[in-house]
């Protein structure tokens, strides 16, 4: 079984959906195809929910009309045969009736509106496959994808339920929704923005797939963030550990948690470009890469907290007290550095910041800064490699560094800087560390 996942731009127009159909039809193996919403749709649905929360119903209804019209254009271009176009039109009309009636009721669960993007894209796509006489079965992610009360995927249940659906219906091609799931209360929920990658990886693990293919709008994982840096280039092969670090620390091409289920089950993940399918892409697998920096990513919205113990030297128990505060508020720590009397750490979830600071104040002086960024260098930093940290720091003589984390894992060096310095830092690191690898550099 191969799991294919296509992102928002890959299903972003009739023309692109046809490209997706050609890609999957080219593969003769059994497959599950996970689709995102048509690009822009989830953003519009978020905006509609925001308007509804602010009681701006007219604005919400205006946006609903606009979104609905964009689908009439898409289906006009997607189907050749009148009866398929008519079926699709009826489907869109009913869907938007449903969305309008949700908008007219008091909000009970805004995730229901958010889920409609993936429900629409998968229905339209599956209907297109039927029109071109390719047999497939649409399976609802809500029948098998679920998260528990801590918002963690219920991997055992997902496996049992999905395999039952597959065993009960023998098809060569299954189509399903990324992103959406049921939560512990059996309500519609989701795996957070960009979550279709996570869906694909969870499905891959559940069916023990041969490979998970993530198809997007770029030739694989680049060595640096192409949104902020020129002269980035795709990486042929990268280890699970390195890819997981990059995803977690901001490489938007992958949802932060999406590598873990694939890694746990040793299922290779291939990143491919829907708009350039002959390009090699990036293969993520269990491999021992050579020592050095493989790629760089950056994550924004970081809060740095520094706690200086009231008791000075030999203050054992201090770190335990600090960690207990974060445990109490279920707030994960990303980076940490310590000295004898102080500890600096970072979090990315501001939800309980006020309470955390208040609690920490009981046993230390606390300072904090918001709007920081973590720059993460992923690679193989085994201690036998010499000069890597020096090379990294040499690139950044012009950038104030607030924290450095090195040695926590063999695969990561993290630097905390101000967000305003991020683009500069990413570019300096690119020039300093990758100049020789940039294909057209002299
Ligand atoms: P999809 O809608 O297919 O899920 P995303 O927009 O979520 O696509 O992810 C693809 C985008 O990720 C690329 O267009 C690129 O701008 C961005 N990106 C950020 N960092 C990287 C990286 N290191 N390598 C490749 N793409 C990256
Ligand atoms: N449609 C969702 C989003 O835009 C999920 C995804 O595309 O992965 O976040
Ligand atoms: Mg994405």
Tab-separated table of C-alpha atoms and ligand atoms in Angstrom:
chain	number	residue	atom	x	y	z
A	1	UNK	CA	0.000	0.000	0.000
A	2	UNK	CA	1.250	3.487	-0.882
A	3	UNK	CA	-0.125	6.576	0.867
A	4	UNK	CA	-0.274	9.699	-1.280
A	5	UNK	CA	-0.958	13.136	0.178
A	6	UNK	CA	-1.640	16.182	-1.966
A	7	UNK	CA	-1.604	19.660	-0.425
A	8	UNK	CA	-3.802	22.683	-1.055
A	9	UNK	CA	-2.069	23.993	-4.190
A	10	UNK	CA	-1.925	20.490	-5.667
A	11	UNK	CA	-5.737	20.399	-5.590
A	12	UNK	CA	-6.026	24.187	-5.956
A	13	UNK	CA	-7.690	24.259	-9.399
A	14	UNK	CA	-9.350	21.967	-11.923
A	15	UNK	CA	-6.102	21.827	-13.897
A	16	UNK	CA	-4.138	20.811	-10.806
A	17	UNK	CA	-6.683	18.179	-9.769
A	18	UNK	CA	-6.212	16.624	-13.208
A	19	UNK	CA	-2.452	16.531	-12.586
A	20	UNK	CA	-3.102	14.759	-9.275
A	21	UNK	CA	-5.313	12.203	-11.027
A	22	UNK	CA	-2.557	11.544	-13.589
A	23	UNK	CA	0.017	11.025	-10.817
A	24	UNK	CA	-2.038	8.514	-8.869
A	25	UNK	CA	-3.218	6.712	-11.993
A	26	UNK	CA	0.417	6.209	-12.905
A	27	UNK	CA	0.883	4.025	-9.825
A	28	UNK	CA	-0.454	0.495	-10.158
A	29	UNK	CA	-0.251	-0.376	-6.478
A	30	UNK	CA	-3.034	-0.220	-3.934
A	31	UNK	CA	-3.182	3.280	-2.542
A	32	UNK	CA	-4.836	5.651	-0.124
A	33	UNK	CA	-4.953	9.230	-1.369
A	34	UNK	CA	-5.179	11.957	1.282
A	35	UNK	CA	-6.291	15.377	0.086
A	36	UNK	CA	-6.100	18.830	1.661
A	37	UNK	CA	-8.716	21.474	1.037
A	38	UNK	CA	-8.454	23.549	-2.152
A	39	UNK	CA	-5.812	26.229	-1.391
A	40	UNK	CA	-7.290	29.284	0.279
A	41	UNK	CA	-10.394	27.430	1.459
A	42	UNK	CA	-9.266	26.697	5.031
A	43	UNK	CA	-8.086	30.307	5.397
A	44	UNK	CA	-11.531	31.489	4.228
A	45	UNK	CA	-13.271	29.121	6.644
A	46	UNK	CA	-11.095	30.402	9.508
A	47	UNK	CA	-12.062	33.949	8.533
A	48	UNK	CA	-15.766	33.004	8.377
A	49	UNK	CA	-15.523	31.577	11.905
A	50	UNK	CA	-13.737	34.721	13.092
A	51	UNK	CA	-16.513	36.912	11.684
A	52	UNK	CA	-19.158	34.722	13.310
A	53	UNK	CA	-17.364	34.899	16.664
A	54	UNK	CA	-17.379	38.704	16.352
A	55	UNK	CA	-21.108	38.639	15.432
A	56	UNK	CA	-20.282	40.024	11.979
A	57	UNK	CA	-22.740	37.752	10.230
A	58	UNK	CA	-23.044	39.855	7.078
A	59	UNK	CA	-19.272	39.651	6.509
A	60	UNK	CA	-19.359	35.907	7.113
A	61	UNK	CA	-22.210	35.417	4.631
A	62	UNK	CA	-20.425	37.534	2.031
A	63	UNK	CA	-17.342	35.333	2.323
A	64	UNK	CA	-19.455	32.171	2.147
A	65	UNK	CA	-20.987	33.410	-1.147
A	66	UNK	CA	-17.556	34.222	-2.524
A	67	UNK	CA	-16.194	30.800	-1.610
A	68	UNK	CA	-19.224	29.057	-3.090
A	69	UNK	CA	-18.782	30.933	-6.378
A	70	UNK	CA	-15.132	29.917	-6.592
A	71	UNK	CA	-16.276	26.279	-6.572
A	72	UNK	CA	-18.731	26.832	-9.435
A	73	UNK	CA	-15.802	28.063	-11.487
A	74	UNK	CA	-13.682	25.050	-10.475
A	75	UNK	CA	-16.337	22.462	-11.370
A	76	UNK	CA	-17.031	24.186	-14.696
A	77	UNK	CA	-13.430	23.457	-15.633
A	78	UNK	CA	-13.140	20.041	-13.971
A	79	UNK	CA	-15.900	17.955	-15.538
A	80	UNK	CA	-16.465	17.294	-19.219
A	81	UNK	CA	-19.797	15.517	-19.015
A	82	UNK	CA	-22.978	17.396	-18.167
A	83	UNK	CA	-24.297	14.809	-15.723
A	84	UNK	CA	-21.062	14.972	-13.667
A	85	UNK	CA	-21.146	18.747	-13.668
A	86	UNK	CA	-24.779	18.632	-12.525
A	87	UNK	CA	-23.939	16.207	-9.698
A	88	UNK	CA	-21.024	18.385	-8.547
A	89	UNK	CA	-23.190	21.540	-8.688
A	90	UNK	CA	-25.841	19.902	-6.554
A	91	UNK	CA	-23.188	18.781	-4.073
A	92	UNK	CA	-21.752	22.316	-3.786
A	93	UNK	CA	-25.220	23.857	-3.426
A	94	UNK	CA	-26.071	21.462	-0.587
A	95	UNK	CA	-22.712	21.927	1.146
A	96	UNK	CA	-23.046	25.699	1.143
A	97	UNK	CA	-26.640	25.490	2.325
A	98	UNK	CA	-25.286	23.492	5.247
A	99	UNK	CA	-22.489	26.047	5.883
A	100	UNK	CA	-25.033	28.905	5.768
A	101	UNK	CA	-27.320	27.171	8.226
A	102	UNK	CA	-24.334	26.630	10.582
A	103	UNK	CA	-23.578	30.346	10.244
A	104	UNK	CA	-27.163	31.190	11.164
A	105	UNK	CA	-27.136	29.131	14.392
A	106	UNK	CA	-25.327	30.000	17.629
A	107	UNK	CA	-21.795	28.542	17.327
A	108	UNK	CA	-21.502	25.164	19.038
A	109	UNK	CA	-18.401	23.790	17.367
A	110	UNK	CA	-16.512	25.966	14.882
A	111	UNK	CA	-14.443	22.961	13.761
A	112	UNK	CA	-17.455	21.728	11.764
A	113	UNK	CA	-17.154	24.678	9.384
A	114	UNK	CA	-13.354	24.215	9.205
A	115	UNK	CA	-13.788	20.571	8.197
A	116	UNK	CA	-15.787	21.391	5.073
A	117	UNK	CA	-12.741	22.247	2.924
A	118	UNK	CA	-11.376	18.695	2.903
A	119	UNK	CA	-14.875	17.220	2.595
A	120	UNK	CA	-15.481	19.297	-0.553
A	121	UNK	CA	-12.108	18.629	-2.227
A	122	UNK	CA	-12.307	14.847	-1.727
A	123	UNK	CA	-15.883	14.618	-2.998
A	124	UNK	CA	-15.129	16.653	-6.128
A	125	UNK	CA	-11.941	14.733	-6.819
A	126	UNK	CA	-13.535	11.323	-6.386
A	127	UNK	CA	-16.354	12.340	-8.709
A	128	UNK	CA	-13.753	13.366	-11.280
A	129	UNK	CA	-12.076	9.939	-11.026
A	130	UNK	CA	-15.467	8.366	-11.671
A	131	UNK	CA	-15.960	10.588	-14.709
A	132	UNK	CA	-12.648	9.449	-16.181
A	133	UNK	CA	-13.646	5.843	-15.354
A	134	UNK	CA	-11.097	5.215	-12.642
A	135	UNK	CA	-12.564	3.117	-9.893
A	136	UNK	CA	-12.088	4.455	-6.363
A	137	UNK	CA	-13.795	4.605	-2.976
A	138	UNK	CA	-14.232	7.739	-0.904
A	139	UNK	CA	-13.760	6.906	2.785
A	140	UNK	CA	-14.562	9.446	5.470
A	141	UNK	CA	-11.647	10.284	7.766
A	142	UNK	CA	-14.287	10.781	10.482
A	143	UNK	CA	-14.861	6.997	10.406
A	144	UNK	CA	-11.328	6.218	11.580
A	145	UNK	CA	-9.198	9.281	12.465
A	146	UNK	CA	-9.450	10.307	16.119
A	147	UNK	CA	-7.627	12.178	18.879
A	148	UNK	CA	-7.831	11.684	22.642
A	149	UNK	CA	-8.516	14.194	25.400
A	150	UNK	CA	-4.880	15.417	25.156
A	151	UNK	CA	-5.297	15.946	21.404
A	152	UNK	CA	-2.992	13.006	20.694
A	153	UNK	CA	-3.923	10.675	17.803
A	154	UNK	CA	-5.405	7.385	19.040
A	155	UNK	CA	-3.090	5.223	16.975
A	156	UNK	CA	-4.538	1.873	18.111
A	157	UNK	CA	-8.117	2.869	17.301
A	158	UNK	CA	-7.105	4.480	14.006
A	159	UNK	CA	-5.374	1.264	12.939
A	160	UNK	CA	-8.282	-1.001	13.908
A	161	UNK	CA	-10.992	1.190	12.369
A	162	UNK	CA	-9.142	1.993	9.143
A	163	UNK	CA	-8.169	-1.625	8.505
A	164	UNK	CA	-11.779	-2.675	9.031
A	165	UNK	CA	-12.960	-0.118	6.445
A	166	UNK	CA	-10.305	-1.361	3.992
A	167	UNK	CA	-11.091	-5.027	4.583
A	168	UNK	CA	-14.821	-4.484	4.163
A	169	UNK	CA	-14.380	-2.706	0.818
A	170	UNK	CA	-11.768	-4.000	-1.561
A	171	UNK	CA	-10.644	-1.218	-3.894
A	172	UNK	CA	-7.362	-0.339	-5.602
A	173	UNK	CA	-7.706	3.375	-4.766
A	174	UNK	CA	-9.189	4.970	-1.655
A	175	UNK	CA	-9.650	8.720	-1.289
A	176	UNK	CA	-9.885	10.393	2.109
A	177	UNK	CA	-9.660	13.748	3.866
A	178	UNK	CA	-6.525	15.068	5.513
A	179	UNK	CA	-6.674	17.309	8.599
A	180	UNK	CA	-10.082	16.291	9.998
A	181	UNK	CA	-10.807	13.864	12.824
A	182	UNK	CA	-13.101	13.193	15.757
A	183	UNK	CA	-12.078	14.171	19.282
A	184	UNK	CA	-12.563	12.481	22.661
A	185	UNK	CA	-16.163	13.805	22.803
A	186	UNK	CA	-16.919	12.384	19.353
A	187	UNK	CA	-17.113	15.886	17.916
A	188	UNK	CA	-15.557	17.012	14.641
A	189	UNK	CA	-12.051	18.351	15.253
A	190	UNK	CA	-8.760	18.627	13.379
A	191	UNK	CA	-5.027	17.921	13.547
A	192	UNK	CA	-4.138	21.655	13.475
A	193	UNK	CA	-3.143	23.753	10.471
A	194	UNK	CA	-1.138	21.837	7.898
A	195	UNK	CA	-2.460	18.643	9.489
A	196	UNK	CA	-3.016	16.687	6.257
A	197	UNK	CA	0.655	15.642	6.349
A	198	UNK	CA	0.023	14.208	9.803
A	199	UNK	CA	-3.067	12.355	8.525
A	200	UNK	CA	-0.950	10.767	5.773
A	201	UNK	CA	1.722	9.646	8.203
A	202	UNK	CA	-0.822	8.268	10.688
A	203	UNK	CA	-2.531	6.347	7.875
A	204	UNK	CA	0.829	5.077	6.621
A	205	UNK	CA	1.598	3.758	10.106
A	206	UNK	CA	-1.897	2.257	10.493
A	207	UNK	CA	-1.697	0.225	7.273
A	208	UNK	CA	2.061	-0.362	7.457
A	209	UNK	CA	2.466	1.292	4.050
A	210	UNK	CA	5.469	0.703	1.838
A	211	UNK	CA	5.894	4.422	1.376
A	212	UNK	CA	4.232	7.732	2.220
A	213	UNK	CA	4.416	10.279	-0.576
A	214	UNK	CA	3.796	13.931	0.267
A	215	UNK	CA	3.140	15.882	-2.929
A	216	UNK	CA	3.390	19.662	-2.728
A	217	UNK	CA	4.463	22.711	-4.747
A	218	UNK	CA	8.256	22.452	-4.385
A	219	UNK	CA	10.932	19.879	-5.358
A	220	UNK	CA	11.272	18.415	-1.864
A	221	UNK	CA	12.853	19.580	1.387
A	222	UNK	CA	15.236	22.459	0.709
A	223	UNK	CA	18.392	23.139	2.689
A	224	UNK	CA	16.924	26.420	3.981
A	225	UNK	CA	13.588	28.228	4.005
A	226	UNK	CA	12.911	29.255	0.371
A	227	UNK	CA	10.400	31.872	1.531
A	228	UNK	CA	13.200	33.933	3.087
A	229	UNK	CA	16.431	32.793	1.465
A	230	UNK	CA	17.608	32.830	-2.167
A	231	UNK	CA	19.701	29.993	-3.576
A	232	UNK	CA	18.202	27.189	-1.553
A	233	UNK	CA	18.264	23.715	-3.093
A	234	UNK	CA	16.465	20.401	-2.588
A	235	UNK	CA	18.073	17.661	-0.512
A	236	UNK	CA	18.051	14.152	-2.044
A	237	UNK	CA	18.010	12.188	1.171
A	238	UNK	CA	17.609	13.007	4.835
A	239	UNK	CA	17.226	10.946	8.006
A	240	UNK	CA	14.005	10.715	10.009
A	241	UNK	CA	15.697	12.470	12.950
A	242	UNK	CA	16.866	15.388	10.839
A	243	UNK	CA	13.511	15.744	9.058
A	244	UNK	CA	11.619	15.566	12.359
A	245	UNK	CA	13.775	18.371	13.816
A	246	UNK	CA	13.232	20.543	10.725
A	247	UNK	CA	9.477	19.955	10.715
A	248	UNK	CA	9.197	20.727	14.420
A	249	UNK	CA	11.337	23.852	14.108
A	250	UNK	CA	9.447	25.513	11.287
A	251	UNK	CA	10.077	23.894	7.876
A	252	UNK	CA	6.549	24.531	6.618
A	253	UNK	CA	6.725	21.766	4.039
A	254	UNK	CA	5.888	19.291	6.832
A	255	UNK	CA	3.448	19.508	9.750
A	256	UNK	CA	5.503	19.585	12.992
A	257	UNK	CA	4.464	16.106	14.187
A	258	UNK	CA	4.108	14.421	10.832
A	259	UNK	CA	7.384	12.509	10.707
A	260	UNK	CA	6.975	10.671	14.014
A	261	UNK	CA	4.395	7.984	13.040
A	262	UNK	CA	6.362	7.198	9.855
A	263	UNK	CA	9.634	7.062	11.771
A	264	UNK	CA	8.251	4.801	14.506
A	265	UNK	CA	7.161	2.325	11.845
A	266	UNK	CA	10.200	2.843	9.618
A	267	UNK	CA	8.122	3.879	6.605
A	268	UNK	CA	10.040	6.021	4.101
A	269	UNK	CA	8.512	9.411	3.315
A	270	UNK	CA	9.049	10.803	-0.176
A	271	UNK	CA	8.486	14.534	-0.732
A	272	UNK	CA	7.552	15.297	-4.339
A	273	UNK	CA	6.474	18.213	-6.514
A	274	UNK	CA	3.060	17.873	-8.203
A	275	UNK	CA	4.124	20.497	-10.757
A	276	UNK	CA	7.441	18.822	-11.560
A	277	UNK	CA	6.846	15.108	-10.992
A	278	UNK	CA	10.075	14.012	-12.692
A	279	UNK	CA	12.197	15.899	-10.128
A	280	UNK	CA	13.770	13.483	-7.662
A	281	UNK	CA	12.295	15.039	-4.517
A	282	UNK	CA	13.522	14.208	-1.015
A	283	UNK	CA	13.542	10.764	0.520
A	284	UNK	CA	13.235	10.715	4.303
A	285	UNK	CA	14.348	7.383	5.736
A	286	UNK	CA	16.476	5.651	8.294
A	287	UNK	CA	19.975	6.584	7.176
A	288	UNK	CA	23.321	7.664	8.539
A	289	UNK	CA	24.132	10.880	6.838
A	290	UNK	CA	27.655	12.264	6.733
A	291	UNK	CA	28.648	14.659	9.485
A	292	UNK	CA	27.687	18.305	8.978
A	293	UNK	CA	24.741	20.657	8.572
A	294	UNK	CA	22.001	19.259	6.315
A	295	UNK	CA	19.358	22.010	6.499
A	296	UNK	CA	18.157	25.039	8.404
A	297	UNK	CA	14.692	26.077	9.541
A	298	UNK	CA	13.261	28.737	11.826
A	299	UNK	CA	10.275	28.888	14.112
A	300	UNK	CA	8.642	32.163	15.213
A	301	UNK	CA	6.427	33.059	18.141
A	302	UNK	CA	8.938	31.907	20.736
A	303	UNK	CA	8.917	33.198	24.321
A	304	UNK	CA	12.203	33.138	26.236
A	305	UNK	CA	11.999	32.882	30.023
A	306	UNK	CA	14.950	33.350	32.385
A	307	UNK	CA	14.664	32.290	36.034
A	308	UNK	CA	17.402	33.190	38.504
A	309	UNK	CA	17.233	31.232	41.729
A	310	UNK	CA	16.675	33.252	44.952
A	311	UNK	CA	19.027	30.818	46.661
A	312	UNK	CA	22.449	31.187	45.143
A	313	UNK	CA	24.954	28.352	44.747
A	314	UNK	CA	24.169	24.677	45.442
A	315	UNK	CA	20.481	25.238	44.971
A	316	UNK	CA	19.583	21.644	44.237
A	317	UNK	CA	15.906	21.026	43.573
A	318	UNK	CA	15.685	24.314	41.673
A	319	UNK	CA	15.379	22.730	38.220
A	320	UNK	CA	12.804	20.262	39.506
A	321	UNK	CA	10.681	23.166	40.771
A	322	UNK	CA	11.009	24.969	37.441
A	323	UNK	CA	9.991	21.928	35.375
A	324	UNK	CA	7.032	21.198	37.629
A	325	UNK	CA	5.542	24.590	36.768
A	326	UNK	CA	5.613	23.781	33.052
A	327	UNK	CA	4.190	20.341	33.707
A	328	UNK	CA	1.363	21.868	35.749
A	329	UNK	CA	0.367	24.106	32.829
A	330	UNK	CA	1.017	21.407	30.200
A	331	UNK	CA	3.369	23.712	28.346
A	332	UNK	CA	6.234	22.018	26.497
A	333	UNK	CA	9.736	23.505	26.699
A	334	UNK	CA	11.721	23.666	23.436
A	335	UNK	CA	15.201	24.950	24.328
A	336	UNK	CA	16.944	25.066	27.654
A	337	UNK	CA	20.319	26.313	28.922
A	338	UNK	CA	21.461	26.434	32.507
A	339	UNK	CA	24.130	27.943	34.711
A	340	UNK	CA	24.675	27.269	38.401
A	341	UNK	CA	22.080	29.789	39.527
A	342	UNK	CA	19.891	30.471	36.524
A	343	UNK	CA	18.033	28.697	33.802
A	344	UNK	CA	16.821	30.069	30.464
A	345	UNK	CA	14.244	28.237	28.460
A	346	UNK	CA	11.791	28.750	25.644
A	347	UNK	CA	8.150	27.921	25.048
A	348	UNK	CA	5.918	28.518	22.042
A	349	UNK	CA	2.522	28.343	23.723
A	350	UNK	CA	1.560	31.632	25.402
A	351	UNK	CA	-1.736	30.304	26.822
A	352	UNK	CA	-0.637	30.096	30.466
A	353	UNK	CA	2.277	32.551	30.328
A	354	UNK	CA	0.860	34.785	33.075
A	355	UNK	CA	0.268	31.846	35.454
A	356	UNK	CA	3.674	30.327	34.655
A	357	UNK	CA	5.476	33.595	35.432
A	358	UNK	CA	3.532	33.995	38.688
A	359	UNK	CA	4.409	30.467	39.831
A	360	UNK	CA	8.071	30.773	38.812
A	361	UNK	CA	8.323	34.031	40.767
A	362	UNK	CA	7.862	32.088	44.019
A	363	UNK	CA	11.391	30.669	43.798
A	364	UNK	CA	13.313	32.934	41.453
A	365	UNK	CA	13.626	36.261	39.674
A	366	UNK	CA	11.870	35.933	36.342
A	367	UNK	CA	12.400	37.857	33.114
A	368	UNK	CA	10.797	37.033	29.800
A	369	UNK	CA	10.906	38.175	26.161
A	370	UNK	CA	8.309	37.547	23.488
A	371	UNK	CA	8.630	37.579	19.688
A	372	UNK	CA	11.798	35.554	19.541
A	373	UNK	CA	12.721	32.957	16.891
A	374	UNK	CA	14.554	29.673	17.096
A	375	UNK	CA	16.904	28.928	14.232
A	376	UNK	CA	17.398	25.187	13.999
A	377	UNK	CA	20.303	23.582	12.167
A	378	UNK	CA	19.574	19.942	11.470
A	379	UNK	CA	22.276	17.510	10.493
A	380	UNK	CA	24.643	15.011	11.955
A	381	UNK	CA	26.556	16.683	14.773
A	382	UNK	CA	28.174	13.606	16.212
A	383	UNK	CA	30.923	14.746	18.604
A	384	UNK	CA	33.562	13.223	16.347
A	385	UNK	CA	32.930	16.072	13.887
A	386	UNK	CA	35.200	19.055	14.489
A	387	UNK	CA	34.633	22.734	13.829
A	388	UNK	CA	30.898	22.619	13.060
A	389	UNK	CA	29.755	24.810	15.938
A	390	UNK	CA	32.611	27.222	15.267
A	391	UNK	CA	31.573	27.457	11.596
A	392	UNK	CA	27.964	28.115	12.607
A	393	UNK	CA	28.835	30.849	15.087
A	394	UNK	CA	31.321	32.415	12.650
A	395	UNK	CA	28.471	33.074	10.236
A	396	UNK	CA	26.585	35.010	12.894
A	397	UNK	CA	29.162	37.459	14.232
A	398	UNK	CA	26.705	40.202	13.282
A	399	UNK	CA	23.595	38.729	14.919
A	400	UNK	CA	22.938	38.907	18.682
A	401	UNK	CA	22.363	35.358	19.974
A	402	UNK	CA	20.296	34.987	23.129
A	403	UNK	CA	20.666	31.215	23.710
A	404	UNK	CA	22.540	28.311	22.140
A	405	UNK	CA	21.590	24.678	22.500
A	406	UNK	CA	24.140	22.124	21.293
A	407	UNK	CA	24.620	18.517	22.278
A	408	UNK	CA	21.071	17.833	23.476
A	409	UNK	CA	20.584	15.743	20.390
A	410	UNK	CA	23.094	14.624	17.807
A	411	UNK	CA	20.870	16.034	15.097
A	412	UNK	CA	20.217	19.590	16.163
A	413	UNK	CA	21.894	22.863	16.974
A	414	UNK	CA	19.409	25.547	18.035
A	415	UNK	CA	19.971	29.270	18.375
A	416	UNK	CA	17.568	31.751	19.908
A	417	UNK	CA	17.517	35.178	18.287
A	418	UNK	CA	15.129	38.106	17.951
A	419	UNK	CA	12.534	37.583	15.241
A	420	UNK	CA	13.712	40.742	13.476
A	421	UNK	CA	17.110	39.117	12.926
A	422	UNK	CA	15.713	35.860	11.537
A	423	UNK	CA	15.909	36.527	7.788
A	424	UNK	CA	19.389	37.974	8.137
A	425	UNK	CA	20.550	34.971	10.181
A	426	UNK	CA	19.078	32.429	7.738
A	427	UNK	CA	20.790	34.161	4.803
A	428	UNK	CA	24.134	34.482	6.569
A	429	UNK	CA	24.061	30.803	7.497
A	430	UNK	CA	23.175	29.882	3.910
A	431	UNK	CA	26.086	31.846	2.521
A	432	UNK	CA	28.511	30.636	5.155
A	433	UNK	CA	27.603	26.959	5.308
A	434	UNK	CA	26.263	26.044	1.880
A	435	UNK	CA	28.083	28.284	-0.622
A	436	UNK	CA	29.861	25.262	-2.130
A	437	UNK	CA	26.682	23.204	-2.444
A	438	UNK	CA	24.543	25.884	-4.121
A	439	UNK	CA	24.226	24.493	-7.660
A	440	UNK	CA	24.975	27.687	-9.579
A	441	UNK	CA	27.328	29.394	-7.108
A	442	UNK	CA	30.847	30.112	-8.429
B	1	LIG	P1	0.970	22.034	1.026
B	1	LIG	O1	-0.168	22.973	0.841
B	1	LIG	O2	1.259	21.182	-0.164
B	1	LIG	O3	0.884	21.267	2.301
B	1	LIG	P2	2.781	23.903	2.260
B	1	LIG	O4	2.584	25.322	1.836
B	1	LIG	O5	2.253	23.501	3.574
B	1	LIG	O6	2.256	22.962	1.085
B	1	LIG	O7	4.346	23.529	2.230
B	1	LIG	C1	5.123	23.810	1.080
B	1	LIG	C2	5.844	25.134	1.248
B	1	LIG	O8	6.741	25.033	2.364
B	1	LIG	C3	6.760	25.500	0.109
B	1	LIG	O9	6.060	26.141	-0.925
B	1	LIG	C4	7.805	26.396	0.770
B	1	LIG	O10	7.513	27.749	0.597
B	1	LIG	C5	7.645	26.108	2.267
B	1	LIG	N1	8.903	25.698	2.908
B	1	LIG	C6	9.383	26.199	4.072
B	1	LIG	N2	10.552	25.625	4.403
B	1	LIG	C7	10.837	24.729	3.414
B	1	LIG	C8	11.922	23.846	3.170
B	1	LIG	N3	12.958	23.734	4.010
B	1	LIG	N4	11.895	23.109	2.054
B	1	LIG	C9	10.870	23.191	1.186
B	1	LIG	N5	9.812	24.017	1.358
B	1	LIG	C10	9.789	24.781	2.462
B	2	LIG	N1	-6.447	22.452	4.966
B	2	LIG	C1	-5.689	22.438	6.197
B	2	LIG	C2	-4.888	23.721	6.300
B	2	LIG	O1	-4.915	24.546	5.399
B	2	LIG	C3	-4.822	21.231	6.331
B	2	LIG	C4	-3.710	21.095	5.306
B	2	LIG	O2	-3.748	21.697	4.242
B	2	LIG	O3	-2.775	20.339	5.579
B	2	LIG	O4	-4.258	23.928	7.301
B	3	LIG	MG1	1.208	21.845	4.301
